mmCIF file with all atom_site columns, C-alpha atoms in Angstrom:
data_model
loop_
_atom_site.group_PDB
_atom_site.id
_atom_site.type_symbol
_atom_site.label_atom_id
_atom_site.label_alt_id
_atom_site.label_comp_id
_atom_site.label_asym_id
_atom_site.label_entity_id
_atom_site.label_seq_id
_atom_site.pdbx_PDB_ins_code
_atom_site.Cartn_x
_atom_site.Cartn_y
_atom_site.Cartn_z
_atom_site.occupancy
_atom_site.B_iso_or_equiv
_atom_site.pdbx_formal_charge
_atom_site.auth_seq_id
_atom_site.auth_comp_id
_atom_site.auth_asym_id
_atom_site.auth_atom_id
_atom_site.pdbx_PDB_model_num
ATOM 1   C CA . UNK A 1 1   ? -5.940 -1.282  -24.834 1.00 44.00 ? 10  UNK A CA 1
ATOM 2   C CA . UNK A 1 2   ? -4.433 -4.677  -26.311 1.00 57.00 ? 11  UNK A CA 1
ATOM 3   C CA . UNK A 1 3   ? -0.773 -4.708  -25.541 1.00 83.00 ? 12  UNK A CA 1
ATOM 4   C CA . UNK A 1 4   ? -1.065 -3.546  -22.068 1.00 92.00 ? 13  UNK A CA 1
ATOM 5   C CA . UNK A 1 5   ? -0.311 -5.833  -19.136 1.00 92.00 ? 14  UNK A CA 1
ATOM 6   C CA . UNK A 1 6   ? -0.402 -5.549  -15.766 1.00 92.00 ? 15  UNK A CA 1
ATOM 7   C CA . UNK A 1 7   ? 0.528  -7.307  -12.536 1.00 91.00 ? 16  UNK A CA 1
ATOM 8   C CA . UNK A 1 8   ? -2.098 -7.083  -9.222  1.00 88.00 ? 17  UNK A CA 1
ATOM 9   C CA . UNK A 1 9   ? -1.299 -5.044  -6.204  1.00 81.00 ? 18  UNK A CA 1
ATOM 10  C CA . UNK A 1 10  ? -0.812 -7.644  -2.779  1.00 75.00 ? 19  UNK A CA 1
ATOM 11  C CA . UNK A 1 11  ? -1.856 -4.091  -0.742  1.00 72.00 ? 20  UNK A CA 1
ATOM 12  C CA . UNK A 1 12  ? -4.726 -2.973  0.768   1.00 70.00 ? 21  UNK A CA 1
ATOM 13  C CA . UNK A 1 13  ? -4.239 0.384   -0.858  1.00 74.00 ? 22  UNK A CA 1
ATOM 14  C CA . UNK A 1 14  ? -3.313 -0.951  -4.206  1.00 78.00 ? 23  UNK A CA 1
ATOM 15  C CA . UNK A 1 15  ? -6.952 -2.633  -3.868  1.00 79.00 ? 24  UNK A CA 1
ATOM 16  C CA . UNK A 1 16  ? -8.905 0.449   -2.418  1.00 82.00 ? 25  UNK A CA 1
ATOM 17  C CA . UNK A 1 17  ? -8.092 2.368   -4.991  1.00 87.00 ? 26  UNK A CA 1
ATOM 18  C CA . UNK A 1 18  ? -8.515 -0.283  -8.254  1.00 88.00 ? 27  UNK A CA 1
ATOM 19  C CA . UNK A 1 19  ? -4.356 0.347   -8.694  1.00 91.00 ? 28  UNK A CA 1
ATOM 20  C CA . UNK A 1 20  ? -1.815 -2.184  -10.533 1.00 93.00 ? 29  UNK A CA 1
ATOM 21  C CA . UNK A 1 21  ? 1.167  -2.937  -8.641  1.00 93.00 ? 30  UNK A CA 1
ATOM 22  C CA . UNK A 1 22  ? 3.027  -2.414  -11.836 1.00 96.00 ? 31  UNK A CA 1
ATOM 23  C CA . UNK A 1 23  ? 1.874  -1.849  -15.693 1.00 96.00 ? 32  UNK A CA 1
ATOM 24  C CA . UNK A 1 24  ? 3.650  -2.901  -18.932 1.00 95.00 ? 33  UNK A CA 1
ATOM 25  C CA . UNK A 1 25  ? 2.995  -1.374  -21.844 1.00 93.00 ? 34  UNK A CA 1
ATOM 26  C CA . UNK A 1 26  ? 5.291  -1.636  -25.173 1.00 89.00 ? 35  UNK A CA 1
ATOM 27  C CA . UNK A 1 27  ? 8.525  -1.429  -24.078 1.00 92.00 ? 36  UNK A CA 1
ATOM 28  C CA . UNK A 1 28  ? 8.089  0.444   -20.416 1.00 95.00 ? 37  UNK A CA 1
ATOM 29  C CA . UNK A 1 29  ? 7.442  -0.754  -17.303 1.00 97.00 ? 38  UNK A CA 1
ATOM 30  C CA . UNK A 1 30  ? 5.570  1.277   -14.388 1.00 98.00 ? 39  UNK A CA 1
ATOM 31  C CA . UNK A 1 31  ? 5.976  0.509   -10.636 1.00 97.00 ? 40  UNK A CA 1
ATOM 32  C CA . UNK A 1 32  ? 3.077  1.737   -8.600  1.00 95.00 ? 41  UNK A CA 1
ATOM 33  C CA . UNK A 1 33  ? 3.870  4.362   -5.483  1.00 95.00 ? 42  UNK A CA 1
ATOM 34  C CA . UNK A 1 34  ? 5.796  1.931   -3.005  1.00 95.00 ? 43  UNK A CA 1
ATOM 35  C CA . UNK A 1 35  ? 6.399  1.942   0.652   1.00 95.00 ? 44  UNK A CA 1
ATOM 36  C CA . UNK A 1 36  ? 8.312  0.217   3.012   1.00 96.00 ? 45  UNK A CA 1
ATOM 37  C CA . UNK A 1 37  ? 5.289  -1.868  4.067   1.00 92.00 ? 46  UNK A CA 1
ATOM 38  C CA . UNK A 1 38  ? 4.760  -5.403  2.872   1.00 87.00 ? 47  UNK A CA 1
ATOM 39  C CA . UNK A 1 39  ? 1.650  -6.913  4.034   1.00 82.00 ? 48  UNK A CA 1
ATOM 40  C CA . UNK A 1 40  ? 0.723  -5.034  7.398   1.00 87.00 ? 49  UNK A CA 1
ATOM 41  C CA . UNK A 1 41  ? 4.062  -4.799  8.538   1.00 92.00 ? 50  UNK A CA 1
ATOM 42  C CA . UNK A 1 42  ? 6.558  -1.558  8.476   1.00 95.00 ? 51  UNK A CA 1
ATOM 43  C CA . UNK A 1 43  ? 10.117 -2.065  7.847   1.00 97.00 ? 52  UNK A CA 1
ATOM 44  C CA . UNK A 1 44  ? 11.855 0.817   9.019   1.00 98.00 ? 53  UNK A CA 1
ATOM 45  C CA . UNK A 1 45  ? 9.756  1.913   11.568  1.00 97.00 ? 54  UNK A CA 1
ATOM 46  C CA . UNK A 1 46  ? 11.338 5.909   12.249  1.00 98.00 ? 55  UNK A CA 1
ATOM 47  C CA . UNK A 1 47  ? 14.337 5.120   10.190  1.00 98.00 ? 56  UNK A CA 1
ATOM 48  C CA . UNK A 1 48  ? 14.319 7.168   6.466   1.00 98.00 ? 57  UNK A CA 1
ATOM 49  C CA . UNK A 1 49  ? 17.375 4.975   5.279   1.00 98.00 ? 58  UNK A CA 1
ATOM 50  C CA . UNK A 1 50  ? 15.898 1.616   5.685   1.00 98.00 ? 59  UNK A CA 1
ATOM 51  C CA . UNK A 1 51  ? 12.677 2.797   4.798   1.00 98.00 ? 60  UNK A CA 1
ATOM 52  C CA . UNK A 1 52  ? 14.244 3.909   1.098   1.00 98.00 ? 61  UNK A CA 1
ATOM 53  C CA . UNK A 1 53  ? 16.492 1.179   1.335   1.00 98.00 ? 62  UNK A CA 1
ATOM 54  C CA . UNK A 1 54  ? 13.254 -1.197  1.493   1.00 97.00 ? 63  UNK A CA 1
ATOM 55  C CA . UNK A 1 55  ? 10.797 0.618   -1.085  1.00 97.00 ? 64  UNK A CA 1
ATOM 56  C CA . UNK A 1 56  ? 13.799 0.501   -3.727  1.00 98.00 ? 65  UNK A CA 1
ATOM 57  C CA . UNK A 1 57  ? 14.004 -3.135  -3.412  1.00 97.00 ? 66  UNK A CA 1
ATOM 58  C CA . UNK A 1 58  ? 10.368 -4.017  -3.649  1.00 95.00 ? 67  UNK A CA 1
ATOM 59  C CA . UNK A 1 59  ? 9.816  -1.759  -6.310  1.00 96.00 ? 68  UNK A CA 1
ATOM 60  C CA . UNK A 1 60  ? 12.564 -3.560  -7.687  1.00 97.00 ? 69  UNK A CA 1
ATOM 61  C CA . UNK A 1 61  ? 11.320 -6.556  -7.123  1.00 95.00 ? 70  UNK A CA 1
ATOM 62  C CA . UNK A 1 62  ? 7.616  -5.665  -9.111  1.00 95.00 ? 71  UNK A CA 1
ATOM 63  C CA . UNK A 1 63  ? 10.085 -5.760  -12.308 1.00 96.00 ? 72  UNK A CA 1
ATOM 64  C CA . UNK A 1 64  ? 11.267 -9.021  -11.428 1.00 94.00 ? 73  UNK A CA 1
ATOM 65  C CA . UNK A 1 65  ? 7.210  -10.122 -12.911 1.00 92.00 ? 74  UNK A CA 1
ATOM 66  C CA . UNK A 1 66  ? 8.913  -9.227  -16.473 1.00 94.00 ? 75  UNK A CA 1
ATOM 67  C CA . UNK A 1 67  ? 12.074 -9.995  -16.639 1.00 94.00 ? 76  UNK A CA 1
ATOM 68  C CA . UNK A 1 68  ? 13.563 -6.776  -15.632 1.00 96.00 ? 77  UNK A CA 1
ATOM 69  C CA . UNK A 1 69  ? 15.799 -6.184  -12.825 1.00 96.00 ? 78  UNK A CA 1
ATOM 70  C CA . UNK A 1 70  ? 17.388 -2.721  -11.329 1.00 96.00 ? 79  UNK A CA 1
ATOM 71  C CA . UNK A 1 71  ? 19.590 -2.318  -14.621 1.00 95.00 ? 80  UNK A CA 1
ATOM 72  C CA . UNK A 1 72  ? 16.446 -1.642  -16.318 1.00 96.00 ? 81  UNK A CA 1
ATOM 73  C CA . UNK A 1 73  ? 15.411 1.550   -14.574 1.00 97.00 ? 82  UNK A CA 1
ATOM 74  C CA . UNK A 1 74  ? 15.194 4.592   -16.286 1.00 97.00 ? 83  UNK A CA 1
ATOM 75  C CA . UNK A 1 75  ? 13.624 7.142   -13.621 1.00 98.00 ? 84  UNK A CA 1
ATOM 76  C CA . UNK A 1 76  ? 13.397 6.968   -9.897  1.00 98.00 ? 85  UNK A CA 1
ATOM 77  C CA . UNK A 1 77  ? 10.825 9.532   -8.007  1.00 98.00 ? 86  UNK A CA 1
ATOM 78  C CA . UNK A 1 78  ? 11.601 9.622   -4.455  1.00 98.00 ? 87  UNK A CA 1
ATOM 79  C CA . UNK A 1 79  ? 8.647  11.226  -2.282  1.00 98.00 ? 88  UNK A CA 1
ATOM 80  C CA . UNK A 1 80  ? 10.008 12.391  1.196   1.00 98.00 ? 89  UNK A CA 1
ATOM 81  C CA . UNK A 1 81  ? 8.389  13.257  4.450   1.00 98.00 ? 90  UNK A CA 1
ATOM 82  C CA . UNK A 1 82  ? 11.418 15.422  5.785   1.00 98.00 ? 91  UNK A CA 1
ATOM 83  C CA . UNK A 1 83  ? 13.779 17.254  3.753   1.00 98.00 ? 92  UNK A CA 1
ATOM 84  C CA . UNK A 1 84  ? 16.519 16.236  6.903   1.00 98.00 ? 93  UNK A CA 1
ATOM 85  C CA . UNK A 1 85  ? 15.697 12.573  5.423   1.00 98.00 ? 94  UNK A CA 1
ATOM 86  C CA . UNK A 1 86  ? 17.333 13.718  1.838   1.00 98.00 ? 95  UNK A CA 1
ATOM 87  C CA . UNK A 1 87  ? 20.991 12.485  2.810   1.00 98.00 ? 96  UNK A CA 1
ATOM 88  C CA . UNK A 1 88  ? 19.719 8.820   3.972   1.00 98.00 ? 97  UNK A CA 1
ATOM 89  C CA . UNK A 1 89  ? 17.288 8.493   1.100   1.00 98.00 ? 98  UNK A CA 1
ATOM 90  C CA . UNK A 1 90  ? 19.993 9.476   -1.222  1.00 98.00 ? 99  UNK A CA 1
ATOM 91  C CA . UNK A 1 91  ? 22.363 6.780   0.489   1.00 98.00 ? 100 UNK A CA 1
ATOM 92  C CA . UNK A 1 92  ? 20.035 4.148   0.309   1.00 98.00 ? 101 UNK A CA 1
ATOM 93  C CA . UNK A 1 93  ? 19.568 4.964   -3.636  1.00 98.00 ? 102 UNK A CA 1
ATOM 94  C CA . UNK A 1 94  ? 22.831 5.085   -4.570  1.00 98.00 ? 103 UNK A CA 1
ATOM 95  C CA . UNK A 1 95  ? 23.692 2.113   -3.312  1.00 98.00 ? 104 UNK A CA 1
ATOM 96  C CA . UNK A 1 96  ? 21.017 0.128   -5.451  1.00 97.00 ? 105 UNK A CA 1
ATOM 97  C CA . UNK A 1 97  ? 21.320 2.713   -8.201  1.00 97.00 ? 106 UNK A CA 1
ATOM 98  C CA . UNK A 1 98  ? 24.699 3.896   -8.407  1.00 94.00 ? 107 UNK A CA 1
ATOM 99  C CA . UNK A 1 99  ? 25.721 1.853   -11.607 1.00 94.00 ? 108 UNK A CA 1
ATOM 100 C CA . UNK A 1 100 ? 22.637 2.348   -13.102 1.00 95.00 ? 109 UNK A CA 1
ATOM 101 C CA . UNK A 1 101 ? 22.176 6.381   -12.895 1.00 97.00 ? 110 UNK A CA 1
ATOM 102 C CA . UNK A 1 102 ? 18.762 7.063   -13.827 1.00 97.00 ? 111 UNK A CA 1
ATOM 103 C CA . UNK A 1 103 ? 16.838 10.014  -14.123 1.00 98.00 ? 112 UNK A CA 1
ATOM 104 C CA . UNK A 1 104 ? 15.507 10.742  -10.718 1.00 98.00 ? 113 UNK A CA 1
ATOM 105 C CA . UNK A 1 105 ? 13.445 13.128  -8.789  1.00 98.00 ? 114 UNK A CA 1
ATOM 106 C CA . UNK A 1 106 ? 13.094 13.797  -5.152  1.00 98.00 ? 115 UNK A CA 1
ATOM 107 C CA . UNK A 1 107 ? 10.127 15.758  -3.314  1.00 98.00 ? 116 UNK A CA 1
ATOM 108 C CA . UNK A 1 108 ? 9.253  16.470  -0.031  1.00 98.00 ? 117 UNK A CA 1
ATOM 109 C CA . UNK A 1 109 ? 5.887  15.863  0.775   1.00 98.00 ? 118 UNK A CA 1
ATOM 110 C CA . UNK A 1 110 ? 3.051  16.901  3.637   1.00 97.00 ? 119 UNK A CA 1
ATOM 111 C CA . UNK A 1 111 ? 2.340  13.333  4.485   1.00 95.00 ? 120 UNK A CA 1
ATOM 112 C CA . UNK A 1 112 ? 1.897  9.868   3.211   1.00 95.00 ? 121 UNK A CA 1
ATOM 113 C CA . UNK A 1 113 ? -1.645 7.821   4.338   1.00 91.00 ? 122 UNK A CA 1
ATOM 114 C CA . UNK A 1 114 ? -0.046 6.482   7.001   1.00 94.00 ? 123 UNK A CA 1
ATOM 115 C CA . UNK A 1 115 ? 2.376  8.726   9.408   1.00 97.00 ? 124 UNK A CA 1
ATOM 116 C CA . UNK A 1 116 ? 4.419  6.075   10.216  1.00 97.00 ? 125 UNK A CA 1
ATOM 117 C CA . UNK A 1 117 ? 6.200  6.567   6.414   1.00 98.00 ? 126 UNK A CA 1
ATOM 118 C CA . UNK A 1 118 ? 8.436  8.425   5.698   1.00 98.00 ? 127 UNK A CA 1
ATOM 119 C CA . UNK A 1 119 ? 9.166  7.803   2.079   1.00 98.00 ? 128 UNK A CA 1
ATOM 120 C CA . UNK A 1 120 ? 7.477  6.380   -0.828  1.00 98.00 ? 129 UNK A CA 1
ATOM 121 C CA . UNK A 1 121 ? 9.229  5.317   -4.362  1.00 98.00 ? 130 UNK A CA 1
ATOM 122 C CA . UNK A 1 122 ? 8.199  5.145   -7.697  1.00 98.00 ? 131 UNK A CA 1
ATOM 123 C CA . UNK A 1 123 ? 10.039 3.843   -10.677 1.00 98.00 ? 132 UNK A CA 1
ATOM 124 C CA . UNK A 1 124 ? 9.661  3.553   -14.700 1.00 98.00 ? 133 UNK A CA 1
ATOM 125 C CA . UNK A 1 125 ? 12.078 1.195   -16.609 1.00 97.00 ? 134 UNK A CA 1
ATOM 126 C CA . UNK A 1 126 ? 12.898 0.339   -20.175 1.00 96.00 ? 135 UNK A CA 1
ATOM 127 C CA . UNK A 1 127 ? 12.501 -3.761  -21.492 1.00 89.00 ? 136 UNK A CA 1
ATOM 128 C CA . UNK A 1 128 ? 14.439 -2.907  -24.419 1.00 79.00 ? 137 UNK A CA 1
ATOM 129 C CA . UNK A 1 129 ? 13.537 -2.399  -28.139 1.00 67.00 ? 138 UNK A CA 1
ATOM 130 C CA . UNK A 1 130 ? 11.829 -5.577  -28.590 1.00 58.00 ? 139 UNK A CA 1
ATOM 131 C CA . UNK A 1 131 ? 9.407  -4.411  -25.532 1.00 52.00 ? 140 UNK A CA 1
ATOM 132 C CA . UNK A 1 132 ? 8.621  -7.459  -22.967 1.00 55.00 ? 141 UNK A CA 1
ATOM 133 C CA . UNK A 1 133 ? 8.814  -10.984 -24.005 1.00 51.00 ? 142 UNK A CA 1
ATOM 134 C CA . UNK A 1 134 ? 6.583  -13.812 -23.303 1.00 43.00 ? 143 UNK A CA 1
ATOM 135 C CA . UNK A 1 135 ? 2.931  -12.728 -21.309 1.00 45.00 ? 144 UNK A CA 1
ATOM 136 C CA . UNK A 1 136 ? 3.594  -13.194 -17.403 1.00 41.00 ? 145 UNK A CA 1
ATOM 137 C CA . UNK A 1 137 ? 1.652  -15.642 -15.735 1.00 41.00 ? 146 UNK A CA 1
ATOM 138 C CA . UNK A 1 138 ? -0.597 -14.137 -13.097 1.00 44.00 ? 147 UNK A CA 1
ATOM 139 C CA . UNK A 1 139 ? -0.376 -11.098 -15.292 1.00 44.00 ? 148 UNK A CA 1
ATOM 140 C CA . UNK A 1 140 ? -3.672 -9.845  -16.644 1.00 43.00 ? 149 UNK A CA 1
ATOM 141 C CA . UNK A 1 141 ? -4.040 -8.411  -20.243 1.00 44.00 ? 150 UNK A CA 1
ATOM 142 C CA . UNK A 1 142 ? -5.994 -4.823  -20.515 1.00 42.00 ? 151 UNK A CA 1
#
C-alpha cells in the first residue's frame, strides 16, 4: 500500500509481534498500544497516575516522527487494570489533554503481558488536510 509509512517499534513486544510503533497513512496517524515501559525499565512501578502520565507522553512523543505533537490528537483509548485507577488515569489525561479534548475511551481490562502495568494508551491523530509532509527519515514506506 504506497502512501503508507511507518516508524519501527524500540520494544521487545513491538518486535515479537511484527508491530509499528506508529503508522501514517493519508492524513492519520496511529500510535501503537503504549506502556509506561521504555526499554526494560517501568516508570511507575504500582502508581496508575504516573504510569498514564508516562504512556501519554511517549505516545506523544511517537507523533513527534511526523511533525505532530499532542494538539494533533483526535482519540485517546485508555486500557485500565483497576477501575479504582479511573480517577488518576483521568488526572494524568487531562492534564496533557485538557486543551485538546479528544474523543476518548476508557476500559478496564483483565491484565496487560506484564502484571506490573497497570495501564496501556493508544492514540489516533489528524496531520491536517494536506496529510503528512516530507517522508521521515528512519521511516519505512509500505
Amino acid at each position: 500500500m504506497s502512501g503508507v509509512r511507518r516508524v519501527p517499534g524500540e520494544g521487545p513486544w513491538e518486535e515479537a509481534f511484527g508491530a509499528a510503533r506508529a503508522v501514517a497513512a493519508g492524513d492519520r496517524v496511529l500510535v501503537s498500544g503504549t506502556t509506561p515501559f521504555d526499554g526494560t525499565v517501568l516508570y511507575g512501578e504500582g502508581d496508575p497516575y504516573e504510569q498514564t502520565r508516562v504512556a501519554l507522553t511517549r505516545a506523544v512523543d511517537a507523533l513527534a516522527e511526523f511533525d505532530l505533537d499532542a494538539a494533533s490528537v483526535l482519540r485517546t483509548r485508555l486500557y485500565l487494570a483497576h477501575t479504582r485507577d479511573l480517577d488518576e488515569a483521568a488526572r494524568a489525561h487531562q492534564e496533557l489533554f485538557g486543551a485538546v479534548r479528544p474523543a476518548t475511551t476508557v476500559v478496564v481490562v483483565s491484565g496487560f503481558v506484564d502484571p506490573r502495568i497497570l495501564v496501556q494508551v493508544e492514540l489516533e491523530a489528524f496531520a491536517g488536510p494536506e496529510g503528512l509532509r516530507a517522508p521521515i527519515e528512519g521511516a519505512s514506506p509500505s
